CSV table of C-alpha atoms in Angstrom, one decimal:
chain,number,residue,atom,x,y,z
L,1488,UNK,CA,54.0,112.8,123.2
L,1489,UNK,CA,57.4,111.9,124.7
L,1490,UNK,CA,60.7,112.7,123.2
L,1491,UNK,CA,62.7,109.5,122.7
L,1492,UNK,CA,65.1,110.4,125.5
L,1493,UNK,CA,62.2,110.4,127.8
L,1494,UNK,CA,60.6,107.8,126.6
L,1495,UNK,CA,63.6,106.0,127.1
L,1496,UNK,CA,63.7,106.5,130.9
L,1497,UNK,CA,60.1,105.5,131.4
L,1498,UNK,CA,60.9,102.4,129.9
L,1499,UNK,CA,64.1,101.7,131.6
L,1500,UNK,CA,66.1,101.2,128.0
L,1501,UNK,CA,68.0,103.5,126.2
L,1502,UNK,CA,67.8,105.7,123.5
L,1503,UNK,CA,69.7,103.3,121.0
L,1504,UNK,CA,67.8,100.6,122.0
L,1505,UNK,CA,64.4,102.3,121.1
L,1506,UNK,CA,66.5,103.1,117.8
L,1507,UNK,CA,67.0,99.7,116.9
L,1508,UNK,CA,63.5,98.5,117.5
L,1509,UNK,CA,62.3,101.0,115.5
L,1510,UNK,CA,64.7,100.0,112.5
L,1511,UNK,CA,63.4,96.1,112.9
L,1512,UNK,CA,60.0,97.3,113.3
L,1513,UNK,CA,59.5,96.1,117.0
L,1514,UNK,CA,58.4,99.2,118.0
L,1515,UNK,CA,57.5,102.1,115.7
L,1516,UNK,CA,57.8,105.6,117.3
L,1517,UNK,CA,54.3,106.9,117.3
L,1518,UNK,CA,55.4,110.1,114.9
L,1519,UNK,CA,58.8,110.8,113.5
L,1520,UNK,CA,59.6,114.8,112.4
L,1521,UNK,CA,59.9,114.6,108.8
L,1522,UNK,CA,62.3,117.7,109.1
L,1523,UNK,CA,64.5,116.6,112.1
L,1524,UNK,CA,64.2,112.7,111.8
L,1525,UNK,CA,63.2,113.0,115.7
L,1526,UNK,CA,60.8,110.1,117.3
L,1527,UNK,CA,58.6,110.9,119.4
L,1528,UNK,CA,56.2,108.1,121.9
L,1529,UNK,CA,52.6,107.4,123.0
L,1530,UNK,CA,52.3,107.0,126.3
L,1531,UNK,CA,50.0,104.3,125.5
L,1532,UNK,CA,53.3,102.4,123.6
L,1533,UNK,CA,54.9,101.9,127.0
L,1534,UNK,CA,52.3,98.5,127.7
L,1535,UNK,CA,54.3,97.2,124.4
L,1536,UNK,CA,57.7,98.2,125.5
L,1537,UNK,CA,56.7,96.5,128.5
L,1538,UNK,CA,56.0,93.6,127.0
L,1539,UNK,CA,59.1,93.5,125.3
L,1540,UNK,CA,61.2,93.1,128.1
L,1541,UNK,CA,59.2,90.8,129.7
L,1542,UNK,CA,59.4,88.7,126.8
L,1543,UNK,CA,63.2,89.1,126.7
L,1544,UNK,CA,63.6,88.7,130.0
L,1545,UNK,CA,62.4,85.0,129.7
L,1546,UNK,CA,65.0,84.2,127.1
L,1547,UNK,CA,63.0,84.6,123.7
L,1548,UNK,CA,65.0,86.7,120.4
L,1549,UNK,CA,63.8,89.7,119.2
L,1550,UNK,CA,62.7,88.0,116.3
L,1551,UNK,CA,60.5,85.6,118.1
L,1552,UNK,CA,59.5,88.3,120.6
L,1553,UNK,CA,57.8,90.1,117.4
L,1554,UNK,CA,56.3,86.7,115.9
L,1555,UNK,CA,54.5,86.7,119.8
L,1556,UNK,CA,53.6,90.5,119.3
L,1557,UNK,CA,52.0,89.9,115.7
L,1558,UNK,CA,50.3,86.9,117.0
L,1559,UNK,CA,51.8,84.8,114.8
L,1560,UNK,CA,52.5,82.0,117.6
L,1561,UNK,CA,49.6,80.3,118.6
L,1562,UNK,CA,48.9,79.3,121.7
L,1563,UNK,CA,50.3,75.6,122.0
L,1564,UNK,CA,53.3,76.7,119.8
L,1565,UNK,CA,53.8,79.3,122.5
L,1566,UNK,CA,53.4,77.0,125.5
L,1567,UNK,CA,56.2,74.6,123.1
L,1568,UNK,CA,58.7,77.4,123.5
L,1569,UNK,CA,58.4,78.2,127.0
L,1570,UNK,CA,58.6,74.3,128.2
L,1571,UNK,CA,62.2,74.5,125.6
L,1572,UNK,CA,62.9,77.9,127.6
L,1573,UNK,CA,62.5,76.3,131.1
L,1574,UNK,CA,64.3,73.4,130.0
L,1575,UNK,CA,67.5,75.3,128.9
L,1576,UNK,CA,67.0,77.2,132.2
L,1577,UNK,CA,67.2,74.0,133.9
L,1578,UNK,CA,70.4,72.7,132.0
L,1579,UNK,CA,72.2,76.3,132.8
L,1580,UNK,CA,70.9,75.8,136.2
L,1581,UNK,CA,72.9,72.2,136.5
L,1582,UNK,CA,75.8,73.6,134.9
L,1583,UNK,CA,76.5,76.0,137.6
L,1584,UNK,CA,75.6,74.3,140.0
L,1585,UNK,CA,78.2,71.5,138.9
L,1586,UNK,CA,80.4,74.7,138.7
L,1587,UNK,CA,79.6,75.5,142.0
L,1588,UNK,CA,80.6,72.7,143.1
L,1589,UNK,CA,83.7,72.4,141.7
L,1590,UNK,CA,84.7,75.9,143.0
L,1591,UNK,CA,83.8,74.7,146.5
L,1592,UNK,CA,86.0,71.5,146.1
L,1593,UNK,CA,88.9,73.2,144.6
L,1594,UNK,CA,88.7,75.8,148.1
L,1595,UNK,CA,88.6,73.0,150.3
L,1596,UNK,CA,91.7,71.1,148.5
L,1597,UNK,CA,93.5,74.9,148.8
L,1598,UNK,CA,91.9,75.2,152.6
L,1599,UNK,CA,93.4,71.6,153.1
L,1600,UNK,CA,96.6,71.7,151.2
L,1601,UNK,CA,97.1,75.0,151.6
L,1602,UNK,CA,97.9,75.2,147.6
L,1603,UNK,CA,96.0,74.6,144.5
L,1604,UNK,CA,96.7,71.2,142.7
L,1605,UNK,CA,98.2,71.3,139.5
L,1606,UNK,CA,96.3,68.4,138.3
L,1607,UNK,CA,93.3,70.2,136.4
L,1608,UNK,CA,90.2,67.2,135.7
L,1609,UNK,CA,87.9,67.9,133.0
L,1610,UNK,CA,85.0,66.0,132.5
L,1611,UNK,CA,84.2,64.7,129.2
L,1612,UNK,CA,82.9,62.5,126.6
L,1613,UNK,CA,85.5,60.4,124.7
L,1614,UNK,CA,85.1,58.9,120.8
L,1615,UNK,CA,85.1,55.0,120.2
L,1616,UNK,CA,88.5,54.1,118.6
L,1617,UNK,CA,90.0,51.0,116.8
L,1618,UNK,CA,92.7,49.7,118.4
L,1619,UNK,CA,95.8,46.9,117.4
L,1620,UNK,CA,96.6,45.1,120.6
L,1621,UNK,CA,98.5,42.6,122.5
L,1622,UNK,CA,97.4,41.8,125.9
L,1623,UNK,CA,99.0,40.3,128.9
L,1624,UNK,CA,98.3,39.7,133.4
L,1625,UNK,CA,99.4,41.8,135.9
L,1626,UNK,CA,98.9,40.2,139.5
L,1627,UNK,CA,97.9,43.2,140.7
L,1628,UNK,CA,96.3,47.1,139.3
L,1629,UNK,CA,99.4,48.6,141.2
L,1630,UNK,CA,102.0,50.2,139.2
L,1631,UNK,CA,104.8,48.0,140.3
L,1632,UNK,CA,103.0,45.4,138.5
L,1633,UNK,CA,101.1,46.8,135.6
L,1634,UNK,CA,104.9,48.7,134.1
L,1635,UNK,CA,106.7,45.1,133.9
L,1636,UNK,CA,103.9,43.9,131.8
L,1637,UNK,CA,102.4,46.9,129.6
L,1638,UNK,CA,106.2,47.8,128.6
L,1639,UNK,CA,107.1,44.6,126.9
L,1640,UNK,CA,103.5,44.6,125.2
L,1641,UNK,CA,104.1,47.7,123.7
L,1642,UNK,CA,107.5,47.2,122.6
L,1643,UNK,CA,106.6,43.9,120.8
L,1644,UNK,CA,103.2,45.3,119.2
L,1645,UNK,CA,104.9,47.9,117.8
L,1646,UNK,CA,107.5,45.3,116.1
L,1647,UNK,CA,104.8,43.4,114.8
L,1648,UNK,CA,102.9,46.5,113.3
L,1649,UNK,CA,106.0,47.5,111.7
L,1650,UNK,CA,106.5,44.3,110.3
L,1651,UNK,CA,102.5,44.1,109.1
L,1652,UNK,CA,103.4,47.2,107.3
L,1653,UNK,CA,100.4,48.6,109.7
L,1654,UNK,CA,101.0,52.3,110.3
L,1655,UNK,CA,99.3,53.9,113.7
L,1656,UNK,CA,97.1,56.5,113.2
L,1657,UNK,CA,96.9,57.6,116.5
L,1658,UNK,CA,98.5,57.3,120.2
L,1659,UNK,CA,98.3,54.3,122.7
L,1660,UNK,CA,95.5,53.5,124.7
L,1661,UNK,CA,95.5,51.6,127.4
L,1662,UNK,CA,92.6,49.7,129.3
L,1663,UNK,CA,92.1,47.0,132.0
L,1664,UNK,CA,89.5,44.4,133.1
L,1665,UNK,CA,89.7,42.2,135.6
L,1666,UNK,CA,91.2,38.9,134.9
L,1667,UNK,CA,88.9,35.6,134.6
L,1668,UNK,CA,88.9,33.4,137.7
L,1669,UNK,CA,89.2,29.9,137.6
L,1670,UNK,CA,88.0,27.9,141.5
L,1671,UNK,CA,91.1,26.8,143.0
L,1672,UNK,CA,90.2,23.3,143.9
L,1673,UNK,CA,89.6,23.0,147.9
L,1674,UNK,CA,91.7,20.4,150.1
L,1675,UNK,CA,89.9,18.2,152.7
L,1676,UNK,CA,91.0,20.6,155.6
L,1677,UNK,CA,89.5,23.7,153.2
L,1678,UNK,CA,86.1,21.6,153.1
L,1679,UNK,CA,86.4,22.0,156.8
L,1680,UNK,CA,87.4,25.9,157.4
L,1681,UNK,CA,86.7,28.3,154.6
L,1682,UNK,CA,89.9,30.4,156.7
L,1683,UNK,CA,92.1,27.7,155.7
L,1684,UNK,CA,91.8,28.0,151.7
L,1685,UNK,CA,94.7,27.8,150.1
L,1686,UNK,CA,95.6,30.8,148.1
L,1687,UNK,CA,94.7,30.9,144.4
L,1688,UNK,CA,97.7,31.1,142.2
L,1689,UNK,CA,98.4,34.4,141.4
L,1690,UNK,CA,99.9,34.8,137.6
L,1691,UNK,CA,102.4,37.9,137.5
L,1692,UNK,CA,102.6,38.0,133.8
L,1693,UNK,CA,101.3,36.3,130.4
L,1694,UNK,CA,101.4,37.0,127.0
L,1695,UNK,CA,98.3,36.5,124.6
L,1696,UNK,CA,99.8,32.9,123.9
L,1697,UNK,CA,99.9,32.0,127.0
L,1698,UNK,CA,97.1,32.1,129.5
L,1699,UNK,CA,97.6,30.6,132.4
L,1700,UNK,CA,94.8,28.6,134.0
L,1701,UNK,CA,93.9,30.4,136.8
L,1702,UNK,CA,94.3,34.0,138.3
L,1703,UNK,CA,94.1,35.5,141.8
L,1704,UNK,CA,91.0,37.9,142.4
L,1705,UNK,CA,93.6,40.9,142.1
L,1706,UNK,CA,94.9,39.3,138.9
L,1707,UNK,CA,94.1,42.3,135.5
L,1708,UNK,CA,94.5,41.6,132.0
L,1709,UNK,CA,96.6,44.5,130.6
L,1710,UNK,CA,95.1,45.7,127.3
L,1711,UNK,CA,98.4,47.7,125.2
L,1712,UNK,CA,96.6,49.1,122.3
L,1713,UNK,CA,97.5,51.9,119.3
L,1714,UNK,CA,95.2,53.3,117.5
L,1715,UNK,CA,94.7,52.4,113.9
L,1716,UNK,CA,92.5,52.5,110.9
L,1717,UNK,CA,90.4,49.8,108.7
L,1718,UNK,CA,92.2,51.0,105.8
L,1719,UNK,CA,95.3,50.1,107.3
L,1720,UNK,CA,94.3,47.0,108.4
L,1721,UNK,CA,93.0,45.8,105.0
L,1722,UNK,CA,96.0,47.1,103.1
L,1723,UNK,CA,98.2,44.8,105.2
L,1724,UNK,CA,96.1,41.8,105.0
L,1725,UNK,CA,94.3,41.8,108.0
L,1726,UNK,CA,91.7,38.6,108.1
L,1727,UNK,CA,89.8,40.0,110.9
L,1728,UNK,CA,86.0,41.3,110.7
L,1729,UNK,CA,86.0,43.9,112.7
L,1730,UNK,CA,82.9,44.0,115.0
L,1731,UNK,CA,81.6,47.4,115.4
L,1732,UNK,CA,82.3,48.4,119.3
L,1733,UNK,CA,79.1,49.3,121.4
L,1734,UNK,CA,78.2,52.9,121.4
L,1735,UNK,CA,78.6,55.0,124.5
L,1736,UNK,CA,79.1,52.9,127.6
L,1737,UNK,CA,80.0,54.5,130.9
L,1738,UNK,CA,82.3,51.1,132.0
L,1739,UNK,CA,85.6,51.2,131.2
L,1740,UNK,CA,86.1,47.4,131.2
L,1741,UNK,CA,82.8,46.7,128.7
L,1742,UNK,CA,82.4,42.9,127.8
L,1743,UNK,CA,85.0,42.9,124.7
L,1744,UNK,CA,86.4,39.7,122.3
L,1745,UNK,CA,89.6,40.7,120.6
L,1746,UNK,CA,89.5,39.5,116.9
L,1747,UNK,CA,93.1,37.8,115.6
L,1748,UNK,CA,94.0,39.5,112.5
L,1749,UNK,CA,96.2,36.8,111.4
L,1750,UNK,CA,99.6,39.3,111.4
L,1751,UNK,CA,100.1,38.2,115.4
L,1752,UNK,CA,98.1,41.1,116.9
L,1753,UNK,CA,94.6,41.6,117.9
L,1754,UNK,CA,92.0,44.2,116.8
L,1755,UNK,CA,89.0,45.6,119.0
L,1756,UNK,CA,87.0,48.7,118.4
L,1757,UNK,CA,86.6,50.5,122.0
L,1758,UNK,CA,83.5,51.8,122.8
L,1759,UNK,CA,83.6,55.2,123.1
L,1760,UNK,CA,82.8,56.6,127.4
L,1761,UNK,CA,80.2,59.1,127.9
L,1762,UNK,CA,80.9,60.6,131.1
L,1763,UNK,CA,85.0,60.4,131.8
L,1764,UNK,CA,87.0,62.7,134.4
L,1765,UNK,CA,89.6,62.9,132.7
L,1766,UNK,CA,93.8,64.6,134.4
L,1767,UNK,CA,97.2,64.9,132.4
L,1768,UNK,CA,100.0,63.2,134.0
L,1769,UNK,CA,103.5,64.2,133.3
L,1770,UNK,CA,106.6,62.1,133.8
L,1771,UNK,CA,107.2,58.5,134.2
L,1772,UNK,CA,104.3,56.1,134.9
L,1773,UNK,CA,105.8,54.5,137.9
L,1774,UNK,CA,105.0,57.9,139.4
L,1775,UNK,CA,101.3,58.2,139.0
L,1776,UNK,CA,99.7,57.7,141.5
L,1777,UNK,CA,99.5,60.9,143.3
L,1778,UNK,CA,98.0,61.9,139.8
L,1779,UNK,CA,95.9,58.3,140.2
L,1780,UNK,CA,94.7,60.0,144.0
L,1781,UNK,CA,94.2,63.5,143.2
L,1782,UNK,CA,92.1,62.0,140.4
L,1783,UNK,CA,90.5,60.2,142.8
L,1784,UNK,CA,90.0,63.0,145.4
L,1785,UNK,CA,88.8,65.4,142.9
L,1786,UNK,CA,85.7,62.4,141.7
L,1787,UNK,CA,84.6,62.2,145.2
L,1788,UNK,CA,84.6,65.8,145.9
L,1789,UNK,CA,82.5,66.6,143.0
L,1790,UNK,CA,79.3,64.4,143.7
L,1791,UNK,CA,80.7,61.7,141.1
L,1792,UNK,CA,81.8,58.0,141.5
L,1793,UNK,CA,84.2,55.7,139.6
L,1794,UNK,CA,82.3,53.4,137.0
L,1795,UNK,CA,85.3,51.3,136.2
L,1796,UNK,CA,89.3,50.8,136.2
L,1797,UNK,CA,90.9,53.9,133.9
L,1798,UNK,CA,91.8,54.3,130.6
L,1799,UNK,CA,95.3,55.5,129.6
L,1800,UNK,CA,96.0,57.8,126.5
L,1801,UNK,CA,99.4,58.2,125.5
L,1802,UNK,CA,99.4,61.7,123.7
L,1803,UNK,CA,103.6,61.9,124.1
L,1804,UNK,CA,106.0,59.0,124.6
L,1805,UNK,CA,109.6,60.3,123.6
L,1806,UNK,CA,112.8,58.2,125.1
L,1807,UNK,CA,112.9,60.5,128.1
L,1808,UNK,CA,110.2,59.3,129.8
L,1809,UNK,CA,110.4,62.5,132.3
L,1810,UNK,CA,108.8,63.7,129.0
L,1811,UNK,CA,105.9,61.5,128.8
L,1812,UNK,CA,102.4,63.3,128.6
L,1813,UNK,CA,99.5,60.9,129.7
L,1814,UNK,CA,96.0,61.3,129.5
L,1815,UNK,CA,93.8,59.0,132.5
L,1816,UNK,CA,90.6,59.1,131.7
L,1817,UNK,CA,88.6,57.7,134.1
L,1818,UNK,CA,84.8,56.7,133.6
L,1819,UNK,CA,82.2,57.6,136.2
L,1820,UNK,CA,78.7,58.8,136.9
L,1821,UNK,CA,76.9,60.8,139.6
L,1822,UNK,CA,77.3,59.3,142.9
């Protein structure tokens, strides 16, 4: 017989340990002193303490490890939880390893820089939202061209919900696709040299109204959206049918039709983005694109690629604009 201290250090476990498998009967001492309440061990109980661990070590509960013990698992049920076991292994696996390699790009932007960038990207998955828009051109993604256009969307879409008696319930959001392109019709000397083509016309800005007939190959249509809610929409009116948006997409320019409402704004439901990286940007939006390129640098440093132009969440929007908060959430997917 071994004292349960003893025991204890045979097994490698401790005292309290042995304690508490004894009081969920995982392991019964082999005689307790009815007089001292000490336990006392079987030399022969060490195979089942062994087996406890080893069962542990893989991952299983102390519930199922006695369930295994009592035989109450059969065989194929047990070969089912070690195929679940290995597969959580191999997700924790991926997760560090992604963590890894995050670690490793954030020392080689300090080894680079010789600083650590204050723009912080989380990857994430973001939710599907019903937005009110207006939409517009920008001849170029650049900021210098996207600000002239977004701004005057957002000022008059924000009229126009005030006037539908819409109420946001939520913050602006932002996307881009690229504009349609319409042939430029070739001259004679074009026929001749493809060098010599003339230039497509390049629209700087349009409003919904307005579309202009053809757009340069840089040319983006500028979605300025709010948030809203159905209820909203049908308290004011609304004639649209709102056509559920595609779940999870990984493009952040999917194939969408804006539905007229009938109170001089569109409606679209955004599909929501599976895999975004995702940086706050503080201050003015003419000054993002070092945000924009650390974004950027941090996607290719961390074995991802971009699947599409970036969203933009505004979570804070007060007069100062040195005071804007911005989300960019940009999609992407393992390079």
């Amino acid at each position: 017989m071994f004292s349960i201290g003893d025991f204890a250090q045979y097994g490698r476990v401790s005292a309290r340990m042995l304690r508490h498998y004894d009081a969920i009967g995982l392991l019964r001492p082999a005689r307790t002193d009815p007089v001292s309440g000490y336990r006392f061990y079987e030399a022969a109980q060490l195979a089942r303490l062994n087996r406890i661990i080893a069962l542990k070590d893989l991952g299983f509960s102390l519930q199922q490890v006695g369930a295994i013990l009592a035989e109450e698992v059969s065989v194929p049920e047990l070969r089912g939880m070690l195929r679940l076991r290995r597969a959580e292994l191999e997700a924790s696996l991926a997760a560090a390893g992604a963590r890894l390699a995050q670690v490793e790009a954030r020392l080689r932007t300090i080894e680079s820089e010789g600083r650590m960038s204050a723009d912080d990207v989380v990857v994430k998955r973001t939710g599907a939202v019903l937005l009110a828009e207006l939409s517009g051109v920008a001849a170029s993604y650049g900021p210098e061209d996207i600000g002239p256009v977004i701004q005057p969307l957002y000022g008059e879409l924000c009229r126009r919900l005030e006037t539908a008696g819409v109420t946001p319930a939520g913050p602006g959001l932002a996307y881009y696709e690229d504009a349609p392109e319409t042939p430029a019709a070739k001259t004679p000397e074009a026929e001749t040299s493809e060098a010599e083509t003339p230039e497509v016309e390049t629209l700087a800005a349009t409003t919904p109204e307005k579309h202009g007939p053809t757009w340069s190959r840089e040319a983006i249509v500028v979605h300025a959206g709010i948030v809203i809610t159905e209820e909203a929409l049908a308290k004011a009116g609304a004639i649209a049918h709102v056509t559920p948006g595609r779940p999870g997409t990984t493009s952040a320019t999917p194939t969408l039709t804006p539905t007229p409402t009938g109170l001089g704004f569109d409606v679209v439901t955004l599909p929501a983005l599976d895999c975004a990286a995702t940086v706050v940007h503080r201050g003015p939006m003419s000054r993002i694109l070092p945000t924009v390129q650390n974004l950027a640098h941090w996607i290719d440093a961390n074995g991802y690629r971009s699947a599409g132009y970036a969203r933009e969440l505004y979570l804070e929007c007060p007069p100062d604009q040195e005071k804007w908060v911005t989300e960019i959430q940009e999609p992407v997917v393992r390079a």
